[in-house]
Coordinates of C-alpha atoms and ligand atoms in Angstrom, one line a residue:
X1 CA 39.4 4.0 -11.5
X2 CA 37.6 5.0 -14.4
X3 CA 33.8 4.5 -15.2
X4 CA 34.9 2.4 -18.1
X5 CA 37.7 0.1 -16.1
X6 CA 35.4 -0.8 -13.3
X7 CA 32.1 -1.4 -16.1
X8 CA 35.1 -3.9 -17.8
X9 CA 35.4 -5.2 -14.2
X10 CA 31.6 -5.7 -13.4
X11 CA 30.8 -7.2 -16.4
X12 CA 32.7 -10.3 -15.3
X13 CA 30.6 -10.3 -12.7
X14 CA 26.7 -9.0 -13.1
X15 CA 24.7 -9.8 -16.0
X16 CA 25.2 -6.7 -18.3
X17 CA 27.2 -5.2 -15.5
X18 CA 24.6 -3.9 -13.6
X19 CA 22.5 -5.0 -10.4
X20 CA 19.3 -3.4 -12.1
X21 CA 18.5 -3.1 -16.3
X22 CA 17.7 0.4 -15.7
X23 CA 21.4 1.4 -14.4
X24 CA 22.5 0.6 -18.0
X25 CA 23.0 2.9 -20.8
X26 CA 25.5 2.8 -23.8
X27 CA 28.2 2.8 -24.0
X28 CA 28.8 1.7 -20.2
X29 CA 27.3 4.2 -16.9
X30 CA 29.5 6.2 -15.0
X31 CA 30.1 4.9 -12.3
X32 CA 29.6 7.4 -8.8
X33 CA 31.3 7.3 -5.2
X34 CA 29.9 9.8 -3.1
X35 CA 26.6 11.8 -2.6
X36 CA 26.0 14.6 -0.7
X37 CA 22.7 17.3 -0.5
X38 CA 21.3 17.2 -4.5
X39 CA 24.3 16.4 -5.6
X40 CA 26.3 13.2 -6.6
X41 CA 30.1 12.8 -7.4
X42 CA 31.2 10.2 -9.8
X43 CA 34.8 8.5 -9.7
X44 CA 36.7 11.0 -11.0
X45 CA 35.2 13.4 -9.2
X46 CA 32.7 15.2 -11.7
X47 CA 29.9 17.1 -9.6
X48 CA 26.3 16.3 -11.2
X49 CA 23.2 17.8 -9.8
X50 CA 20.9 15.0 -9.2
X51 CA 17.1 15.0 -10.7
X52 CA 17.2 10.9 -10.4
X53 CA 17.8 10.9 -6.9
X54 CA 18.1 6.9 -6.2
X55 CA 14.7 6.7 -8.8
X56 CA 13.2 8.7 -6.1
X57 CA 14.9 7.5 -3.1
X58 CA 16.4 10.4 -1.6
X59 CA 14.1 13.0 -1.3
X60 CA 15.5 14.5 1.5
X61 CA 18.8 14.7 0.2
X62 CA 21.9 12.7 0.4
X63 CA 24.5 12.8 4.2
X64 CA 21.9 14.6 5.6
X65 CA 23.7 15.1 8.9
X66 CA 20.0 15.4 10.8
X67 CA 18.9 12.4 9.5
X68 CA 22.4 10.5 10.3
X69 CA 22.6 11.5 13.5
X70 CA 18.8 10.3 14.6
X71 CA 20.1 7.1 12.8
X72 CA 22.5 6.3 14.5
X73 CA 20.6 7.2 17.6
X74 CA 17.7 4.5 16.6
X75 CA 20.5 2.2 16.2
X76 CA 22.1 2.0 19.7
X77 CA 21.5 -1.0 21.4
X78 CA 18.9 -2.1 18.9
X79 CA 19.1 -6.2 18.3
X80 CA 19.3 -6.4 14.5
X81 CA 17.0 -9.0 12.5
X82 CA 14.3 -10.8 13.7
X83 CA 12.6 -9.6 16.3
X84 CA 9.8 -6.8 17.2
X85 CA 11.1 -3.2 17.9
X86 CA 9.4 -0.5 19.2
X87 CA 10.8 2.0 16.5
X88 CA 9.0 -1.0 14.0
X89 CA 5.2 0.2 15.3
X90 CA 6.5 4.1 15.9
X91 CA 7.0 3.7 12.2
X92 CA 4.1 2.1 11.4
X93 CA 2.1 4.7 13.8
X94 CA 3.6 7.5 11.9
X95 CA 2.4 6.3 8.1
X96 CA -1.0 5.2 9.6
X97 CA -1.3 8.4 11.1
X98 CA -0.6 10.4 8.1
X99 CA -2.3 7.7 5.6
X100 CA -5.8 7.4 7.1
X101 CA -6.5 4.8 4.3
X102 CA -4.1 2.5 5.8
X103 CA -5.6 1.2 9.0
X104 CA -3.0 -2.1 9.4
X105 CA -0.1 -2.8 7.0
X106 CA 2.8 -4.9 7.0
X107 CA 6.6 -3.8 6.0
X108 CA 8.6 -5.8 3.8
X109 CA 12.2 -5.2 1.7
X110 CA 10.9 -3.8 -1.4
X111 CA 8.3 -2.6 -3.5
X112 CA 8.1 -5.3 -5.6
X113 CA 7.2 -7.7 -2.1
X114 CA 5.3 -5.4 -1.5
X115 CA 2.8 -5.9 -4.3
X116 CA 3.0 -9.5 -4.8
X117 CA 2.2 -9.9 -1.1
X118 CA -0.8 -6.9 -1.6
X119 CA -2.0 -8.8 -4.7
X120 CA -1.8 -12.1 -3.2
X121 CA -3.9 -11.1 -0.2
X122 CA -6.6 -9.3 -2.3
X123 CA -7.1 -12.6 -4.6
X124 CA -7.6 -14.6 -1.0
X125 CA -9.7 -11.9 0.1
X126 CA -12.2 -12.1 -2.9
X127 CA -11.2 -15.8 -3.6
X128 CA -11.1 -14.5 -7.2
X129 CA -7.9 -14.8 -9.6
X130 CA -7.6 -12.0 -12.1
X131 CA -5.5 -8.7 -11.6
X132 CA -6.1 -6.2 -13.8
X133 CA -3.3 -3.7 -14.5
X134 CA -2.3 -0.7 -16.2
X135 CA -0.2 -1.1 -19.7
X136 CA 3.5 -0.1 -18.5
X137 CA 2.4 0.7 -15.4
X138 CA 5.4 -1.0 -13.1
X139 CA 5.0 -2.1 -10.0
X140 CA 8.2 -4.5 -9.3
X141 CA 9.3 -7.4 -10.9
X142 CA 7.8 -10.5 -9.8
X143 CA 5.6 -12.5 -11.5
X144 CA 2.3 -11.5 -11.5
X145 CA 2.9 -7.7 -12.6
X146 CA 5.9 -8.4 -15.3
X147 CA 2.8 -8.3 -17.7
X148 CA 2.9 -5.4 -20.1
X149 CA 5.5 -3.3 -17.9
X150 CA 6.8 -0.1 -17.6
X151 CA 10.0 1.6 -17.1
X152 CA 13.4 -0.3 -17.7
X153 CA 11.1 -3.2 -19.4
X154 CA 9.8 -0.6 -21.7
X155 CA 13.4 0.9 -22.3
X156 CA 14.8 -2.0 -23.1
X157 CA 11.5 -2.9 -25.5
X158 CA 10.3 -6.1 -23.6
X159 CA 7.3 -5.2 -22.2
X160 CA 7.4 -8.8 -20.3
X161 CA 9.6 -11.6 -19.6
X162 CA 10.6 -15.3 -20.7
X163 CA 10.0 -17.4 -17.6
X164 CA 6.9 -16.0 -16.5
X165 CA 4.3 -18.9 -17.0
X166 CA 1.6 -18.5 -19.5
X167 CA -0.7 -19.4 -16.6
X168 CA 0.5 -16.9 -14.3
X169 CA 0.5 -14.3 -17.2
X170 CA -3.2 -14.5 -18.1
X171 CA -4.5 -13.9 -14.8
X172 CA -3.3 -10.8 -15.1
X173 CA -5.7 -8.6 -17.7
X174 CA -4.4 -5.5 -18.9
X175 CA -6.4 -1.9 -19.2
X176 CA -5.2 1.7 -20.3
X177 CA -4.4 4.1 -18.3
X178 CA -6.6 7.1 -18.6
X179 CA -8.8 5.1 -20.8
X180 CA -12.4 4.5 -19.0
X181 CA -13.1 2.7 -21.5
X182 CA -10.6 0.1 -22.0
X183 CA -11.1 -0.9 -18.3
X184 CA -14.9 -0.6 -18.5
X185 CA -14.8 -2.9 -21.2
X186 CA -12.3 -5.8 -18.8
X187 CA -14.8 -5.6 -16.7
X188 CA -17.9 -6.5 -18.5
X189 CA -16.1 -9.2 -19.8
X190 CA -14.4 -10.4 -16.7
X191 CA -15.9 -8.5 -13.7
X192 CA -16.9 -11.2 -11.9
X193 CA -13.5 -12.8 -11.8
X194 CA -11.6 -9.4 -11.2
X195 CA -9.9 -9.6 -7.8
X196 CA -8.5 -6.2 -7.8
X197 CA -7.4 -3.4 -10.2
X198 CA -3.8 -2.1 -9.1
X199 CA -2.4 1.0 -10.4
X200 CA -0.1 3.8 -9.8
X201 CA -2.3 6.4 -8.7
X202 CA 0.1 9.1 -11.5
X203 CA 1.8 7.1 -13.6
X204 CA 6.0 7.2 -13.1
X205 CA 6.9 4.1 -15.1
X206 CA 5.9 5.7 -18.1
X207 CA 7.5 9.0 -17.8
X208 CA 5.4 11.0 -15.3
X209 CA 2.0 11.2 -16.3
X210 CA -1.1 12.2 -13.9
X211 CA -4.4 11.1 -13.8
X212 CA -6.9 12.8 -16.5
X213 CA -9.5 14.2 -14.2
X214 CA -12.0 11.4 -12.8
X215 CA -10.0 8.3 -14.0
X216 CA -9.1 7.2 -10.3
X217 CA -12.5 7.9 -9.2
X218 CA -13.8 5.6 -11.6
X219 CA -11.8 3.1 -11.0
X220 CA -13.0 3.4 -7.3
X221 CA -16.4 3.3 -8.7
X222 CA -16.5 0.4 -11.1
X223 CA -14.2 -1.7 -8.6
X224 CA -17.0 -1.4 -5.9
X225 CA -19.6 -1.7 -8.6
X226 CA -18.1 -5.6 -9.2
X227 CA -16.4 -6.4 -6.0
X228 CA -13.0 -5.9 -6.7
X229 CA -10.7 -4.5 -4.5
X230 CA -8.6 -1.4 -5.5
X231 CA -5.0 -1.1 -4.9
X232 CA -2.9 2.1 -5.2
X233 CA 0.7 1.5 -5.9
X234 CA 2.6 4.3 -4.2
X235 CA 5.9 3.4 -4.2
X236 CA 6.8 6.6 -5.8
X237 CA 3.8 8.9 -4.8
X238 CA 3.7 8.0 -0.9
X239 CA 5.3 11.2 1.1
X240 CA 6.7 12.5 -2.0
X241 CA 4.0 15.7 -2.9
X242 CA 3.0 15.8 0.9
X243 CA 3.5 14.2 4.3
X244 CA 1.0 11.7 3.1
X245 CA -0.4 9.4 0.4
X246 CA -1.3 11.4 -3.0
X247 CA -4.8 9.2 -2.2
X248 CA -5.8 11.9 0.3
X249 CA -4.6 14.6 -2.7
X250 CA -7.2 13.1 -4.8
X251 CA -9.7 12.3 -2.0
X252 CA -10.2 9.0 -3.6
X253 CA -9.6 6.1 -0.8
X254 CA -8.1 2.7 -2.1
X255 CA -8.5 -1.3 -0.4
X256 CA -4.8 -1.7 -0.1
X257 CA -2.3 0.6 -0.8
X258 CA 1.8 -0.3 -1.4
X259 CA 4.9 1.8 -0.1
X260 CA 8.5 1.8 -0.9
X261 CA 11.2 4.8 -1.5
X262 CA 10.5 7.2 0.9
X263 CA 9.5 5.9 3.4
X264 CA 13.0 3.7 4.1
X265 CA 14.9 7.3 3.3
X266 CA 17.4 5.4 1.4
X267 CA 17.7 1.5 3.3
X268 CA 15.4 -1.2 1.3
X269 CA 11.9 -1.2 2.1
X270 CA 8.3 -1.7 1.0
X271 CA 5.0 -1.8 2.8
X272 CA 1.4 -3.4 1.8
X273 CA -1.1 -1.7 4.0
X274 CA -4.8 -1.1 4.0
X275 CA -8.3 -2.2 5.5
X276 CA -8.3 -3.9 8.6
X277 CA -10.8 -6.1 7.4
X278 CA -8.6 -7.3 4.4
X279 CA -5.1 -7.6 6.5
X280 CA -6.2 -9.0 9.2
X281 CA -6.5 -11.9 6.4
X282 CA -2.6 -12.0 6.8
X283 CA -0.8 -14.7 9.1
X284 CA -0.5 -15.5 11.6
X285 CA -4.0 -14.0 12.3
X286 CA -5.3 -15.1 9.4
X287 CA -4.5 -17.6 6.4
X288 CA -2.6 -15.4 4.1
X289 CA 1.3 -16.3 4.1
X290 CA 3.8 -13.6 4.1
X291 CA 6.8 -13.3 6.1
X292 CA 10.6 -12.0 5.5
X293 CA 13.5 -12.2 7.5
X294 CA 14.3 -8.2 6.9
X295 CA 10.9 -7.4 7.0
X296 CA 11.6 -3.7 9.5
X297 CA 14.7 -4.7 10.0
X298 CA 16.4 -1.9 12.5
X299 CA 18.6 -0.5 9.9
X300 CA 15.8 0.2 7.5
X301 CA 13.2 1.2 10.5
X302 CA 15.9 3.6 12.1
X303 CA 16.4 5.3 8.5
X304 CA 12.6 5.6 7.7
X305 CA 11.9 6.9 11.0
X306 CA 14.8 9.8 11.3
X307 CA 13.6 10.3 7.4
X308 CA 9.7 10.6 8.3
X309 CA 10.7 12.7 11.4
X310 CA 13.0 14.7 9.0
X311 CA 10.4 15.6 6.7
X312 CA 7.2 16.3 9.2
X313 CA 8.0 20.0 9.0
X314 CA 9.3 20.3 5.9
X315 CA 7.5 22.7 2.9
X316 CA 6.8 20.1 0.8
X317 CA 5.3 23.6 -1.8
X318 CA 9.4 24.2 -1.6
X319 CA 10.3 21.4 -3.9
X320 CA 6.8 21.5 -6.1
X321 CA 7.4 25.5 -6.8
X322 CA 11.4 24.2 -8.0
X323 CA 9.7 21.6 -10.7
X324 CA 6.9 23.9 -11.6
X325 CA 9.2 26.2 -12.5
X326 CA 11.7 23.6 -14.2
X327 CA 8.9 23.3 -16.2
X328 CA 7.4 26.7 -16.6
X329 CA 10.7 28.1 -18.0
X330 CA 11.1 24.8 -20.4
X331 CA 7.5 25.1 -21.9
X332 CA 8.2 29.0 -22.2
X333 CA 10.5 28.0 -25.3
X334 CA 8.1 27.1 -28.2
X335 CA 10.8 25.3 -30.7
X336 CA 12.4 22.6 -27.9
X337 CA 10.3 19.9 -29.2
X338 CA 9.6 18.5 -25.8
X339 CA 6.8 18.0 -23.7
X340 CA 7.3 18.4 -19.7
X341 CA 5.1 16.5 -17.9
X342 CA 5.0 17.3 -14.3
X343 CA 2.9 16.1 -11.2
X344 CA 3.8 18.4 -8.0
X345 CA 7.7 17.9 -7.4
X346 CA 8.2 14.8 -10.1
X347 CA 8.4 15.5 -14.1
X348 CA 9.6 14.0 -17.6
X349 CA 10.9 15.6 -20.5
X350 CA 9.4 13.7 -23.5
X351 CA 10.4 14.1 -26.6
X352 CA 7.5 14.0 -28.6
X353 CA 5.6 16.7 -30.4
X354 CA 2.5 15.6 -29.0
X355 CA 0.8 16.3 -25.8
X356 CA 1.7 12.9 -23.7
X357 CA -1.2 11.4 -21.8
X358 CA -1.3 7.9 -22.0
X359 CA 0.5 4.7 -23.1
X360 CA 0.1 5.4 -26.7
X361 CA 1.4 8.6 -26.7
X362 CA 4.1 8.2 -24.8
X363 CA 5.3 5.7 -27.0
X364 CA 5.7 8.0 -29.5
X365 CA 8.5 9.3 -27.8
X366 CA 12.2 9.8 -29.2
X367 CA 14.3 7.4 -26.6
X368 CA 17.2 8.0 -28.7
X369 CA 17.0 11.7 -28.4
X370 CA 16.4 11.5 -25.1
X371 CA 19.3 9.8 -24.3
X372 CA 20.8 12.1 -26.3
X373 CA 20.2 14.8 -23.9
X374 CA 20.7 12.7 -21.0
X375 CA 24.3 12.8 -22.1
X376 CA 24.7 16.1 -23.1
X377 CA 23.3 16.7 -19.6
X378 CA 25.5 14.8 -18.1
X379 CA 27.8 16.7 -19.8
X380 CA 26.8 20.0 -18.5
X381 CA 26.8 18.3 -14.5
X382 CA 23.1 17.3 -14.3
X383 CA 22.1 13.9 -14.0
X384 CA 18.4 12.4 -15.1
X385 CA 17.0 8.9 -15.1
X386 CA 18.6 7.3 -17.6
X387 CA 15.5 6.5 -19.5
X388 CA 12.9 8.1 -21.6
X389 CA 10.4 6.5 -19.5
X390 CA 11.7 7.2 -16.1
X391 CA 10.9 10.4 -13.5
X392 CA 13.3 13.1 -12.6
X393 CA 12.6 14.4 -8.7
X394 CA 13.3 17.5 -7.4
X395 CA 13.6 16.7 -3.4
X396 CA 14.3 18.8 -0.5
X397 CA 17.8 19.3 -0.9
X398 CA 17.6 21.0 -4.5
X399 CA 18.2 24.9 -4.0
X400 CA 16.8 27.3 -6.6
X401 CA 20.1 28.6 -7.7
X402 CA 21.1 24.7 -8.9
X403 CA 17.7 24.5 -10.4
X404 CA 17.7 27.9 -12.0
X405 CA 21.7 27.1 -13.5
X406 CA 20.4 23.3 -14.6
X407 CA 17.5 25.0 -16.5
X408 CA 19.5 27.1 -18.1
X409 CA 21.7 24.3 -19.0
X410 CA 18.5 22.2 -20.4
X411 CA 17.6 25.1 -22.0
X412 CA 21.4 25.2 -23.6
X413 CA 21.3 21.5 -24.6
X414 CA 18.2 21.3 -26.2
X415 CA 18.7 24.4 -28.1
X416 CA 22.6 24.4 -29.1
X417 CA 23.9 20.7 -28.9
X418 CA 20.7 19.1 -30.0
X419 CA 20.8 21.5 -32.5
X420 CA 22.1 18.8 -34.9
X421 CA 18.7 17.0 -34.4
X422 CA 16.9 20.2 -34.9
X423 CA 18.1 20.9 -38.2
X424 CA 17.1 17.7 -39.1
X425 CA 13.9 17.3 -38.2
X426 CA 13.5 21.3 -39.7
X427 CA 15.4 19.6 -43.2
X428 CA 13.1 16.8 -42.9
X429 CA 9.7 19.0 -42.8
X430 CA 11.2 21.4 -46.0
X431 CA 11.6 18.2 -47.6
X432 CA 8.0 17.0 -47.0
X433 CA 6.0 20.3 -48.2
Ligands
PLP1 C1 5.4 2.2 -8.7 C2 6.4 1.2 -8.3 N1 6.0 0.1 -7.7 C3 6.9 -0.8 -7.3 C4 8.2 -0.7 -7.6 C5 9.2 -1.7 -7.2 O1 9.9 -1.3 -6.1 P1 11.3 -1.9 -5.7 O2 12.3 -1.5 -6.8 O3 11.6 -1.4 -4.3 O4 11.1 -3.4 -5.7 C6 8.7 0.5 -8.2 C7 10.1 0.7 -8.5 O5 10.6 1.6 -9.0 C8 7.7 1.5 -8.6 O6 8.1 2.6 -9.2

């Protein structure tokens, strides 16, 4: 049952092997079997500790026996598929409660339906066409926001895909992040046909990179300034840096606002949510189709809720202390020849020697080192996003003295078994003086 055997096996089967480009990496992944806290177990029964955590799925932690048990309490005698619950609108109660932004929403299965439904309601809503998006930022994979994305499409260096119609395509404009005046200049171009600017409030699909200071105000203010509505993608952000939306962080309020991760504590979900006015364009009280046979289904409901409930009185400063020091301790070595980028309890290790803050930056970043040290890593027992542009978590499950051992581990790799690298790059600058 090794990694290698089963990839041989799955490769008959799934394009590339995988269920998801971003599970891939050469020569073939490992393959895992069993989870448990922060840490995962892979089929031959190597321990990692996890900083990927299901791309920010399982925050708080995997077999929590808590969680499990209010499941499976949820569950009894529930009907599954296709009918209202009452644990559908406790959910709903619970995320409208804690994001005051979000006065009616609707569930769906994923992120990704999420947004095309939240993007599809905002161009009925101001009966205008064009999106405008951030370069790489991700926010699914369906058509309209395949346009200059992020993440796995940046790894794998197609920033969009065959397939997509050129029509679809250029309705979609796209700005920089942390670049006022890239968007500034979209919109006096194309204000007036601008249904909505969507972005991820920090960036996540780049590597993790926050806001520079009064880029998402701006975008709330030049949005109302032409009537566009603003959408904050928080697939990754929502109830990950507090029992909340990172909106109310920020104190800047978006139209709609998108859900995913978190919130389904490890079952498939998504949620569009938002003004009344604006959803209450959604059928059947208004004209706006959406609809999805596992839209809160019971399995996914029972998990958010026990999850949600799980995490009400939870320190969410717990898990933001672990990642400040993750990176504290990294950036207290001069000579690693990384940049950590970290937003509360989510951070990237870049490999760049400049300060990463936007899309061209970021680019600049090594991938092959970085996979480099994604394998020495693994190694060592920790496991990362395998991608330079993807976020490691630290959830509620990571205890200091794992995150203490795996820095010291980082610390190891990037100083002793990168050290091939390093005396290159050092050759290489002898050789250019
Ligand atoms: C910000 C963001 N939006 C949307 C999505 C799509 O979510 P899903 O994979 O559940 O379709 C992702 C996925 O990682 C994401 O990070």
């Amino acid at each position: 049952m090794l990694s290698d055997d089963l990839f041989k096996r799955a490769s008959r089967l799934f394009p590339g092997g995988v269920n998801s480009p971003v599970r891939f990496y050469e020569p073939y992944p490992t393959y895992f079997s069993r989870a448990s806290g922060s840490r995962i177990f892979d089929v031959e029964g190597k321990e990692y500790l996890d900083f990927c955590m299901g791309f920010g799925v399982n925050f708080a932690g995997y077999s929590n026996t808590t969680i499990a048990e209010e499941i499976m309490y949820l569950l009894d005698n529930t009907i599954p598929e296709g009918v209202p619950t009452e644990n559908e609108i406790e959910l709903g109660e619970i995320i409208q409660k804690a994001v005051p932004s979000i006065e009616k929403m609707r569930f769906t299965n994923s992120g990704t339906e999420a947004t095309m439904h939240a993007i599809r309601l905002a161009r009925a809503f101001t009966g205008r066409k064009l999106i405008l998006k951030m370069n790489a930022g991700f926010h699914g994979a369906h058509d309209y926001v395949l346009v200059s994305a992020g993440s796995g499409a940046l790894n794998f260096g197609t920033p969009s895909s065959p397939g997509i119609p050129e029509e679809v395509a250029k309705t979609v404009l796209v700005g920089d992040f942390n670049n006022e005046e890239s968007i500034r200049e979209l919109f006096k171009l194309h204000g007036k046909d601008i249904a909505a600017v969507i972005t991820e409030p920090v960036l996540g699909n780049l590597g993790v990179i926050g806001p520079e200071k009064g880029f998402l105000k701006f975008l709330r203010e030049i949005t109302e300034e032409y009537g566009a509505l603003l959408i904050f993608d928080e697939v990754i952000t929502g109830f990950r840096f507090r029992y909340g939306a990172y909106q109310d962080i920020i104190g800047v309020k978006p139209d709609l606002t998108t859900m995913g991760k978190i919130i389904g504590g490890g079952m498939p979900v998504g949620l569009f949510g938002g003004r009344a006015d604006i959803m209450n364009r959604i059928s059947p009280e208004g004209n706006v189709y959406q609809s999805g046979t596992f839209s809160a289904n019971p399995f996914t409901v029972a998990s958010g809720l026990a999850t949600l409930n799980f995490l009400k009185d939870k320190d969410y400063e717990y898990t933001i202390s672990l990642a400040t020091w993750v990176e504290e301790k990294l950036k207290s070595f001069s000579d690693l020849g990384v940049q950590v980028n970290r937003v509360y309890n989510m951070f990237t290790i870049f490999f760049n020697e400049e300060r990463v803050w936007n899309y061209e930056t970021a680019l600049k970043s090594d991938r092959k080192k970085f996979m480099k040290f994604f394998n020495f890593s693994k190694k060592h027992g920790i496991y990362f996003s395998p991608g330079q542009f993807e976020a490691s978590f630290v959830g509620m499950a990571h205890t200091p003295e794992e995150v203490e051992m795996a820095v010291f581990k980082m610390v190891y790799t990037l100083e002793f078994d990168m050290n091939e690298d390093r005396n290159e790059r050092e050759q290489v600058s002898i050789n250019s003086n």
